[in-house]
Tab-separated table of C-alpha atoms in Angstrom:
chain	number	residue	atom	x	y	z
V	959	UNK	CA	19.724	64.702	-94.906
V	960	UNK	CA	21.838	62.787	-97.455
V	961	UNK	CA	19.437	59.786	-97.667
V	962	UNK	CA	17.005	62.535	-99.097
V	963	UNK	CA	19.701	63.070	-101.494
V	964	UNK	CA	20.528	60.207	-103.204
V	965	UNK	CA	17.213	59.367	-103.749
V	966	UNK	CA	16.348	62.034	-105.266
V	967	UNK	CA	19.410	61.421	-106.863
V	968	UNK	CA	18.181	58.132	-108.935
V	969	UNK	CA	14.851	60.445	-109.139
V	970	UNK	CA	16.765	62.714	-111.458
V	971	UNK	CA	18.731	59.943	-113.534
V	972	UNK	CA	15.100	58.084	-113.807
V	973	UNK	CA	13.164	61.741	-114.945
V	974	UNK	CA	16.215	64.235	-116.646
V	975	UNK	CA	16.054	62.378	-120.059
V	976	UNK	CA	13.230	63.199	-120.654
V	977	UNK	CA	13.258	67.198	-119.644
V	978	UNK	CA	13.606	70.143	-122.494
V	979	UNK	CA	11.331	72.070	-121.080
V	980	UNK	CA	10.955	74.543	-118.089
V	981	UNK	CA	9.000	75.333	-115.096
V	982	UNK	CA	8.043	78.280	-113.365
V	983	UNK	CA	8.434	77.234	-109.539
V	984	UNK	CA	6.824	78.454	-106.571
V	985	UNK	CA	5.574	67.855	-95.556
V	986	UNK	CA	2.981	67.939	-93.133
V	987	UNK	CA	3.194	69.890	-90.400
V	988	UNK	CA	1.088	72.194	-89.250
V	989	UNK	CA	2.954	75.304	-89.537
V	990	UNK	CA	3.288	76.096	-93.203
V	991	UNK	CA	1.856	79.499	-94.450
V	992	UNK	CA	-1.513	78.703	-96.978
V	993	UNK	CA	-1.264	78.074	-100.874
V	994	UNK	CA	1.118	80.950	-103.078
V	995	UNK	CA	2.349	80.307	-106.473
V	996	UNK	CA	2.134	77.922	-109.006
V	997	UNK	CA	3.204	77.538	-112.823
V	998	UNK	CA	2.909	75.912	-116.526
V	999	UNK	CA	2.983	72.619	-116.796
V	1000	UNK	CA	6.782	71.755	-118.553
V	1001	UNK	CA	7.194	70.153	-121.709
V	1002	UNK	CA	6.933	66.777	-119.759
V	1003	UNK	CA	3.498	65.267	-118.763
V	1004	UNK	CA	3.992	65.244	-115.109
V	1005	UNK	CA	0.983	65.349	-113.499
V	1006	UNK	CA	0.215	61.132	-114.781
V	1007	UNK	CA	2.616	60.609	-112.080
V	1008	UNK	CA	1.156	62.635	-109.495
V	1009	UNK	CA	-2.040	60.417	-110.182
V	1010	UNK	CA	-0.706	57.189	-109.564
V	1011	UNK	CA	0.596	58.862	-106.069
V	1012	UNK	CA	-2.588	60.249	-105.712
V	1013	UNK	CA	-4.235	57.598	-103.731
V	1014	UNK	CA	-1.740	56.819	-101.365
V	1015	UNK	CA	-0.070	60.447	-100.442
V	1016	UNK	CA	-4.034	60.806	-99.781
V	1017	UNK	CA	-4.434	57.845	-96.546
V	1018	UNK	CA	-0.639	58.482	-95.746
V	1019	UNK	CA	-1.113	61.812	-95.053
V	1020	UNK	CA	-4.707	63.088	-95.739
V	1021	UNK	CA	-6.016	60.852	-92.407
V	1022	UNK	CA	-8.677	58.953	-90.982
V	1023	UNK	CA	-12.167	60.727	-93.554
V	1024	UNK	CA	-9.489	63.074	-94.231
V	1025	UNK	CA	-8.568	65.397	-90.847
V	1026	UNK	CA	-5.190	65.658	-91.740
V	1027	UNK	CA	-3.891	67.284	-95.035
V	1028	UNK	CA	-7.031	67.370	-96.117
V	1029	UNK	CA	-8.849	68.903	-94.802
V	1030	UNK	CA	-7.236	70.350	-92.008
V	1031	UNK	CA	-9.483	69.328	-89.301
V	1032	UNK	CA	-7.012	68.621	-87.446
V	1033	UNK	CA	-4.708	70.661	-85.051
V	1034	UNK	CA	-5.069	72.963	-87.902
V	1035	UNK	CA	-3.036	70.641	-90.512
V	1036	UNK	CA	-2.455	72.361	-94.318
V	1037	UNK	CA	-4.504	71.649	-96.494
V	1038	UNK	CA	-2.685	70.926	-99.307
V	1039	UNK	CA	-3.844	67.447	-100.862
V	1040	UNK	CA	-7.457	70.015	-100.621
V	1041	UNK	CA	-9.716	71.364	-103.003
V	1042	UNK	CA	-11.923	70.121	-105.807
V	1043	UNK	CA	-8.756	69.299	-107.588
V	1044	UNK	CA	-5.327	68.147	-105.104
V	1045	UNK	CA	-2.441	68.424	-108.209
V	1046	UNK	CA	-3.700	71.334	-108.536
V	1047	UNK	CA	-3.490	71.971	-105.023
V	1048	UNK	CA	0.158	70.650	-104.869
V	1049	UNK	CA	1.693	72.257	-106.908
V	1050	UNK	CA	0.403	75.517	-106.046
V	1051	UNK	CA	1.100	75.217	-101.588
V	1052	UNK	CA	4.490	76.642	-101.611
V	1053	UNK	CA	7.539	74.595	-100.786
V	1054	UNK	CA	6.069	71.804	-102.379
V	1055	UNK	CA	7.985	72.808	-105.978
V	1056	UNK	CA	10.321	74.848	-104.670
V	1057	UNK	CA	12.489	77.803	-105.799
V	1058	UNK	CA	15.514	76.700	-106.048
V	1059	UNK	CA	14.355	74.151	-108.795
V	1060	UNK	CA	16.615	71.157	-106.503
V	1061	UNK	CA	14.043	69.005	-105.712
V	1062	UNK	CA	16.278	67.513	-102.502
V	1063	UNK	CA	14.483	71.096	-100.890
V	1064	UNK	CA	11.086	70.821	-101.594
V	1065	UNK	CA	9.048	70.391	-98.692
V	1066	UNK	CA	7.641	66.591	-98.729
V	1067	UNK	CA	10.729	64.437	-99.593
V	1068	UNK	CA	12.629	66.821	-96.386
V	1069	UNK	CA	9.730	67.089	-93.766
V	1070	UNK	CA	10.492	64.334	-90.522
V	1071	UNK	CA	7.471	62.007	-87.996
V	1072	UNK	CA	5.302	65.016	-87.161
V	1073	UNK	CA	2.068	63.727	-86.094
V	1074	UNK	CA	2.360	61.836	-89.081
V	1075	UNK	CA	5.254	60.498	-90.506
V	1076	UNK	CA	7.764	60.934	-92.358
V	1077	UNK	CA	7.089	60.309	-97.251
V	1078	UNK	CA	11.273	58.294	-95.945
V	1079	UNK	CA	8.800	56.133	-94.243
V	1080	UNK	CA	7.667	54.301	-97.322
V	1081	UNK	CA	10.458	54.041	-100.006
V	1082	UNK	CA	8.611	53.554	-103.051
V	1083	UNK	CA	6.252	56.292	-102.682
V	1084	UNK	CA	8.959	58.238	-101.848
V	1085	UNK	CA	10.789	57.839	-105.001
V	1086	UNK	CA	7.259	57.655	-107.033
V	1087	UNK	CA	6.568	61.619	-105.015
V	1088	UNK	CA	10.212	62.776	-106.378
V	1089	UNK	CA	9.655	61.059	-109.683
V	1090	UNK	CA	6.901	63.901	-109.820
V	1091	UNK	CA	8.425	66.512	-109.260
V	1092	UNK	CA	11.295	67.060	-111.378
V	1093	UNK	CA	9.111	66.262	-113.520
V	1094	UNK	CA	7.562	70.114	-112.862
V	1095	UNK	CA	10.723	70.787	-111.897
V	1096	UNK	CA	13.608	69.773	-114.370
V	1097	UNK	CA	16.870	71.060	-113.961
V	1098	UNK	CA	18.345	72.718	-114.006
V	1099	UNK	CA	18.935	74.486	-110.099
V	1100	UNK	CA	19.001	77.381	-109.549
V	1101	UNK	CA	22.869	79.229	-109.286
V	1102	UNK	CA	23.830	78.275	-105.556
V	1103	UNK	CA	26.572	78.641	-102.608
V	1104	UNK	CA	25.421	75.111	-102.208
V	1105	UNK	CA	25.355	74.430	-97.489
V	1106	UNK	CA	27.832	76.629	-95.896
V	1107	UNK	CA	27.784	77.049	-92.118
V	1108	UNK	CA	26.529	79.913	-89.878
V	1109	UNK	CA	28.865	81.564	-86.870
V	1110	UNK	CA	27.953	83.677	-84.997
V	1111	UNK	CA	29.834	87.558	-85.843
V	1112	UNK	CA	31.654	88.093	-88.921
V	1113	UNK	CA	30.859	85.196	-91.938
V	1114	UNK	CA	32.784	84.940	-95.373
V	1115	UNK	CA	31.355	82.800	-98.174
V	1116	UNK	CA	33.476	82.075	-101.425
V	1117	UNK	CA	31.280	82.675	-104.823
V	1118	UNK	CA	33.588	79.814	-106.895
V	1119	UNK	CA	30.965	76.745	-105.693
V	1120	UNK	CA	28.150	79.174	-107.624
V	1121	UNK	CA	30.730	79.209	-111.245
V	1122	UNK	CA	34.297	78.700	-111.266
V	1123	UNK	CA	34.686	82.856	-113.311
V	1124	UNK	CA	33.615	83.240	-109.877
V	1125	UNK	CA	36.472	82.356	-107.845
V	1126	UNK	CA	38.376	84.397	-105.733
V	1127	UNK	CA	34.622	86.674	-105.773
V	1128	UNK	CA	32.560	86.197	-101.516
V	1129	UNK	CA	29.662	86.821	-99.659
V	1130	UNK	CA	29.889	88.256	-96.991
V	1131	UNK	CA	27.927	89.793	-93.704
V	1132	UNK	CA	27.617	89.295	-89.912
V	1133	UNK	CA	25.096	87.113	-88.275
V	1134	UNK	CA	23.481	87.698	-84.737
V	1135	UNK	CA	21.644	84.764	-83.194
V	1136	UNK	CA	18.671	85.290	-81.061
V	1137	UNK	CA	15.259	83.377	-80.113
V	1138	UNK	CA	15.438	81.164	-83.032
V	1139	UNK	CA	16.139	84.591	-85.383
V	1140	UNK	CA	19.044	84.852	-87.258
V	1141	UNK	CA	20.057	88.127	-88.331
V	1142	UNK	CA	22.561	89.296	-91.228
V	1143	UNK	CA	23.593	92.272	-91.670
V	1144	UNK	CA	26.973	94.725	-93.644
V	1145	UNK	CA	25.934	91.949	-96.173
V	1146	UNK	CA	28.294	92.551	-99.410
V	1147	UNK	CA	29.255	91.080	-102.512
V	1148	UNK	CA	32.241	90.279	-103.787
V	1149	UNK	CA	33.505	90.952	-106.936
V	1150	UNK	CA	36.630	88.297	-108.560
V	1151	UNK	CA	39.173	90.912	-109.917
V	1152	UNK	CA	38.375	89.845	-113.243
V	1153	UNK	CA	35.407	89.610	-113.893
V	1154	UNK	CA	32.131	91.645	-113.260
V	1155	UNK	CA	29.146	90.295	-111.697
V	1156	UNK	CA	25.671	90.709	-112.257
V	1157	UNK	CA	23.431	88.760	-109.621
V	1158	UNK	CA	19.009	88.525	-110.064
V	1159	UNK	CA	16.775	87.776	-107.536
V	1160	UNK	CA	19.256	85.888	-105.157
V	1161	UNK	CA	17.378	84.291	-101.567
V	1162	UNK	CA	18.749	82.461	-98.848
V	1163	UNK	CA	17.932	78.932	-97.824
V	1164	UNK	CA	17.883	77.224	-94.432
V	1165	UNK	CA	18.090	73.559	-94.039
V	1166	UNK	CA	17.912	72.823	-90.747
V	1167	UNK	CA	19.951	70.046	-88.617
V	1168	UNK	CA	16.713	67.628	-89.380
V	1169	UNK	CA	13.769	69.344	-90.873
V	1170	UNK	CA	12.106	70.677	-94.066
V	1171	UNK	CA	13.440	72.828	-95.872
V	1172	UNK	CA	12.727	76.528	-96.515
V	1173	UNK	CA	13.522	78.708	-99.266
V	1174	UNK	CA	10.798	81.049	-99.704
V	1175	UNK	CA	12.219	84.539	-102.174
V	1176	UNK	CA	9.157	86.360	-101.324
V	1177	UNK	CA	10.545	86.135	-98.107
V	1178	UNK	CA	14.329	85.503	-97.518
V	1179	UNK	CA	15.278	87.254	-101.369
V	1180	UNK	CA	15.650	90.266	-102.452
V	1181	UNK	CA	14.041	91.754	-106.082
V	1182	UNK	CA	15.273	92.859	-108.585
V	1183	UNK	CA	19.527	93.577	-110.315
V	1184	UNK	CA	22.865	94.789	-108.289
V	1185	UNK	CA	25.710	94.310	-110.686
V	1186	UNK	CA	29.653	94.838	-108.732
V	1187	UNK	CA	32.261	95.926	-111.144
V	1188	UNK	CA	35.317	93.691	-111.165
V	1189	UNK	CA	37.767	93.988	-107.692
V	1190	UNK	CA	34.852	95.588	-105.838
V	1191	UNK	CA	33.107	95.197	-103.124
V	1192	UNK	CA	28.977	96.609	-102.612
V	1193	UNK	CA	26.078	96.262	-100.370
V	1194	UNK	CA	23.997	93.403	-101.396
V	1195	UNK	CA	20.442	94.698	-102.507
V	1196	UNK	CA	18.939	96.440	-99.114
V	1197	UNK	CA	22.339	94.498	-96.201
V	1198	UNK	CA	20.204	92.761	-93.997
V	1199	UNK	CA	18.468	90.046	-94.051
V	1200	UNK	CA	16.143	88.620	-90.918
V	1201	UNK	CA	15.233	85.361	-90.660
V	1202	UNK	CA	12.816	83.023	-88.726
V	1203	UNK	CA	12.293	79.854	-87.843
V	1204	UNK	CA	16.154	79.907	-87.748
V	1205	UNK	CA	18.247	75.870	-85.970
V	1206	UNK	CA	21.478	76.324	-85.501
V	1207	UNK	CA	23.058	73.646	-86.061
V	1208	UNK	CA	21.527	74.136	-89.410
V	1209	UNK	CA	23.404	75.439	-92.689
V	1210	UNK	CA	22.304	78.425	-95.381
V	1211	UNK	CA	22.638	78.015	-98.949
V	1212	UNK	CA	22.608	81.418	-101.255
V	1213	UNK	CA	20.661	80.838	-104.289
V	1214	UNK	CA	20.163	83.193	-107.944
V	1215	UNK	CA	17.236	83.592	-109.857
V	1216	UNK	CA	21.102	84.360	-112.442
V	1217	UNK	CA	23.978	85.593	-111.714
V	1218	UNK	CA	26.564	86.798	-114.700
V	1219	UNK	CA	29.659	87.167	-115.377
V	1220	UNK	CA	31.581	89.463	-118.254
V	1221	UNK	CA	35.145	90.467	-117.893
V	1222	UNK	CA	35.945	92.876	-116.567
V	1223	UNK	CA	39.728	93.810	-114.547
V	1224	UNK	CA	40.049	95.759	-110.862
V	1225	UNK	CA	41.868	96.908	-108.225
V	1226	UNK	CA	44.469	94.552	-107.684
V	1227	UNK	CA	44.345	93.000	-104.004
V	1228	UNK	CA	48.066	91.985	-103.580
V	1229	UNK	CA	49.423	93.348	-100.425
V	1230	UNK	CA	51.439	97.228	-100.889
V	1231	UNK	CA	53.261	96.591	-97.496
V	1232	UNK	CA	54.360	93.273	-97.779
V	1233	UNK	CA	57.789	93.904	-95.529
V	1234	UNK	CA	55.416	95.242	-93.325
V	1235	UNK	CA	53.426	91.346	-93.153
V	1236	UNK	CA	56.066	89.294	-92.949
V	1237	UNK	CA	57.412	91.263	-89.788
V	1238	UNK	CA	54.439	92.815	-87.868
V	1239	UNK	CA	51.571	90.458	-88.794
V	1240	UNK	CA	53.028	87.526	-88.643
V	1241	UNK	CA	54.853	87.074	-85.396
V	1242	UNK	CA	51.890	88.083	-84.303
V	1243	UNK	CA	49.779	86.078	-85.919
V	1244	UNK	CA	52.265	83.838	-84.359
V	1245	UNK	CA	52.213	84.889	-81.209
V	1246	UNK	CA	50.096	82.166	-77.967
V	1247	UNK	CA	47.207	83.888	-77.271
V	1248	UNK	CA	44.808	82.185	-74.317
V	1249	UNK	CA	41.617	81.118	-75.704
V	1250	UNK	CA	38.123	78.597	-74.603
V	1251	UNK	CA	38.063	75.122	-75.369
V	1252	UNK	CA	34.445	74.287	-73.955
V	1253	UNK	CA	34.412	71.928	-70.923
V	1254	UNK	CA	38.442	71.610	-71.727
V	1255	UNK	CA	38.828	74.392	-70.183
V	1256	UNK	CA	41.042	77.297	-71.089
V	1257	UNK	CA	44.393	76.651	-74.056
V	1258	UNK	CA	46.901	78.402	-76.025
V	1259	UNK	CA	46.768	79.202	-79.229
V	1260	UNK	CA	47.518	81.086	-82.520
V	1261	UNK	CA	45.896	83.123	-85.390
V	1262	UNK	CA	48.380	80.449	-87.321
V	1263	UNK	CA	46.541	78.068	-85.952
V	1264	UNK	CA	43.599	78.240	-86.370
V	1265	UNK	CA	43.350	79.882	-89.622
V	1266	UNK	CA	45.788	77.088	-90.836
V	1267	UNK	CA	44.331	73.875	-92.924
V	1268	UNK	CA	45.718	71.987	-89.627
V	1269	UNK	CA	44.071	74.508	-87.549
V	1270	UNK	CA	39.618	75.084	-87.609
V	1271	UNK	CA	37.849	74.632	-90.751
V	1272	UNK	CA	35.855	77.018	-90.369
V	1273	UNK	CA	38.163	79.593	-89.160
V	1274	UNK	CA	39.947	78.958	-91.987
V	1275	UNK	CA	36.915	79.967	-94.336
V	1276	UNK	CA	36.490	82.561	-92.960
V	1277	UNK	CA	39.794	83.245	-93.960
V	1278	UNK	CA	42.904	80.891	-94.703
V	1279	UNK	CA	46.320	81.964	-93.664
V	1280	UNK	CA	47.185	78.198	-95.480
V	1281	UNK	CA	49.606	79.283	-97.334
V	1282	UNK	CA	51.391	81.717	-95.023
V	1283	UNK	CA	54.749	80.042	-94.850
V	1284	UNK	CA	55.064	79.355	-98.407
V	1285	UNK	CA	53.684	81.788	-100.095
V	1286	UNK	CA	53.384	84.469	-97.778
V	1287	UNK	CA	51.144	87.070	-99.766
V	1288	UNK	CA	48.169	85.057	-100.842
V	1289	UNK	CA	47.787	84.847	-97.348
V	1290	UNK	CA	48.429	88.391	-96.870
V	1291	UNK	CA	45.899	89.013	-99.388
V	1292	UNK	CA	43.556	87.348	-97.540
V	1293	UNK	CA	43.425	88.701	-94.533
V	1294	UNK	CA	43.791	92.350	-95.969
V	1295	UNK	CA	40.139	91.273	-96.912
V	1296	UNK	CA	39.701	92.175	-93.177
V	1297	UNK	CA	40.854	95.272	-93.362
V	1298	UNK	CA	38.634	98.663	-92.853
V	1299	UNK	CA	40.816	101.488	-95.138
V	1300	UNK	CA	37.937	103.624	-94.233
V	1301	UNK	CA	38.850	103.709	-89.902
V	1302	UNK	CA	41.530	101.279	-89.328
V	1303	UNK	CA	41.273	100.688	-85.730
V	1304	UNK	CA	38.105	99.445	-86.802
V	1305	UNK	CA	39.172	96.925	-88.959
V	1306	UNK	CA	37.733	93.493	-88.722
V	1307	UNK	CA	41.284	91.730	-88.323
V	1308	UNK	CA	41.678	93.314	-85.066
V	1309	UNK	CA	37.816	94.119	-83.543
V	1310	UNK	CA	37.431	90.184	-83.757
V	1311	UNK	CA	40.405	89.384	-81.453
V	1312	UNK	CA	39.440	92.463	-79.255
V	1313	UNK	CA	35.690	91.274	-78.269
V	1314	UNK	CA	33.787	93.947	-80.551
V	1315	UNK	CA	31.211	92.318	-81.651
V	1316	UNK	CA	30.732	94.375	-84.784
V	1317	UNK	CA	33.390	92.746	-86.131
V	1318	UNK	CA	33.031	89.624	-86.134
V	1319	UNK	CA	33.710	88.395	-81.968
V	1320	UNK	CA	30.858	87.093	-81.022
V	1321	UNK	CA	31.238	83.453	-81.557
V	1322	UNK	CA	35.338	83.788	-81.578
V	1323	UNK	CA	36.708	81.837	-78.554
V	1324	UNK	CA	39.908	84.162	-78.052
V	1325	UNK	CA	39.627	85.930	-74.285
V	1326	UNK	CA	39.295	89.540	-75.420
V	1327	UNK	CA	42.377	91.303	-76.021
V	1328	UNK	CA	44.284	94.252	-74.844
V	1329	UNK	CA	44.855	97.379	-77.740
V	1330	UNK	CA	48.210	97.247	-76.074
V	1331	UNK	CA	48.248	93.143	-77.112
V	1332	UNK	CA	51.644	92.201	-78.819
V	1333	UNK	CA	49.326	90.269	-81.089
V	1334	UNK	CA	45.934	93.304	-81.270
V	1335	UNK	CA	49.967	95.760	-81.907
V	1336	UNK	CA	52.049	93.535	-84.603
V	1337	UNK	CA	47.646	93.759	-86.485
V	1338	UNK	CA	47.406	96.937	-85.881
V	1339	UNK	CA	51.505	98.435	-87.178
V	1340	UNK	CA	50.083	96.843	-90.838
V	1341	UNK	CA	46.931	97.789	-91.308
V	1342	UNK	CA	48.546	101.328	-91.114
V	1343	UNK	CA	51.045	100.066	-93.366
V	1344	UNK	CA	48.662	98.591	-95.983
V	1345	UNK	CA	47.421	101.039	-98.989
V	1346	UNK	CA	44.369	101.472	-100.243
V	1347	UNK	CA	44.649	100.474	-104.018
């Protein structure tokens, strides 16, 4: 979607300086939901920008005699240009004015060629529609994590992209994919060591590899507020979310209606058994083990080989051991995040290489290890020595 973002940036540059107000937030395919939402006009009068493109939109997207997105008589096409006033219909149609307040997420700009053409085939029209959307949904965008990949099993996403003072905080969950349905379970929010975090009405956004962004807080979000004290971990609202129409090649982002931090002081996340980490865990992490190397068959590697700077980006994002040589204490603190202090034998750090899906092993390439394997025994020895603070 790089071309979409480039054109969106141009629209922001053109319209944003005029914007001094805000708008409450609430494309062409037959699987969209009916109109929903809407909002009040912002300080910039957006209606003239729509009226300037209305006829061309009706011509390009409405189809012959309006059979597509005006009347909806062709294959049940969504009627986002219908009614006595297409402007009001379009504004209220879910996904046109994106709930993220990022016009790059609008279904009008991210729709691909279908029965009808994508707006990207008409660059001038695309730009003018972008200008209208910016006027309707002025900056800033809602705070968000940015796009991140999802792997089957355990996932951990740092919150620093949301705001600098959230560095060290994270969202974690276990992901399961089945028939384009993504189930997130055990969703947890960890607050940074020195900041209490309060979040309001968060929602997940599905960013497919190609096609319309799915940003629907009513379906893929949580209501209410959650406060997590500094340095602690809490279940994220219901702790579970089922996302339909998931593209396994796509990405997610987490958006917050509001997120605030206040100064706090949580318990230290530093390791209590650093010597044991050096003696037991580091050698275990360097032990060569077999892993599945796709079409190339079986190869050998190590935890340190995958989870460091020279390894796999997804693995490193999950658990970063880059400082294993230069700063073992920092690497130890990273690995410590994967200890289950309530039941150390059920820690994701050992369950994952042992093939336990609950530990996050569904998409882990390492061939299943036994509890008596030197890697597992070394990790478990250090885990047993660590104390909860």
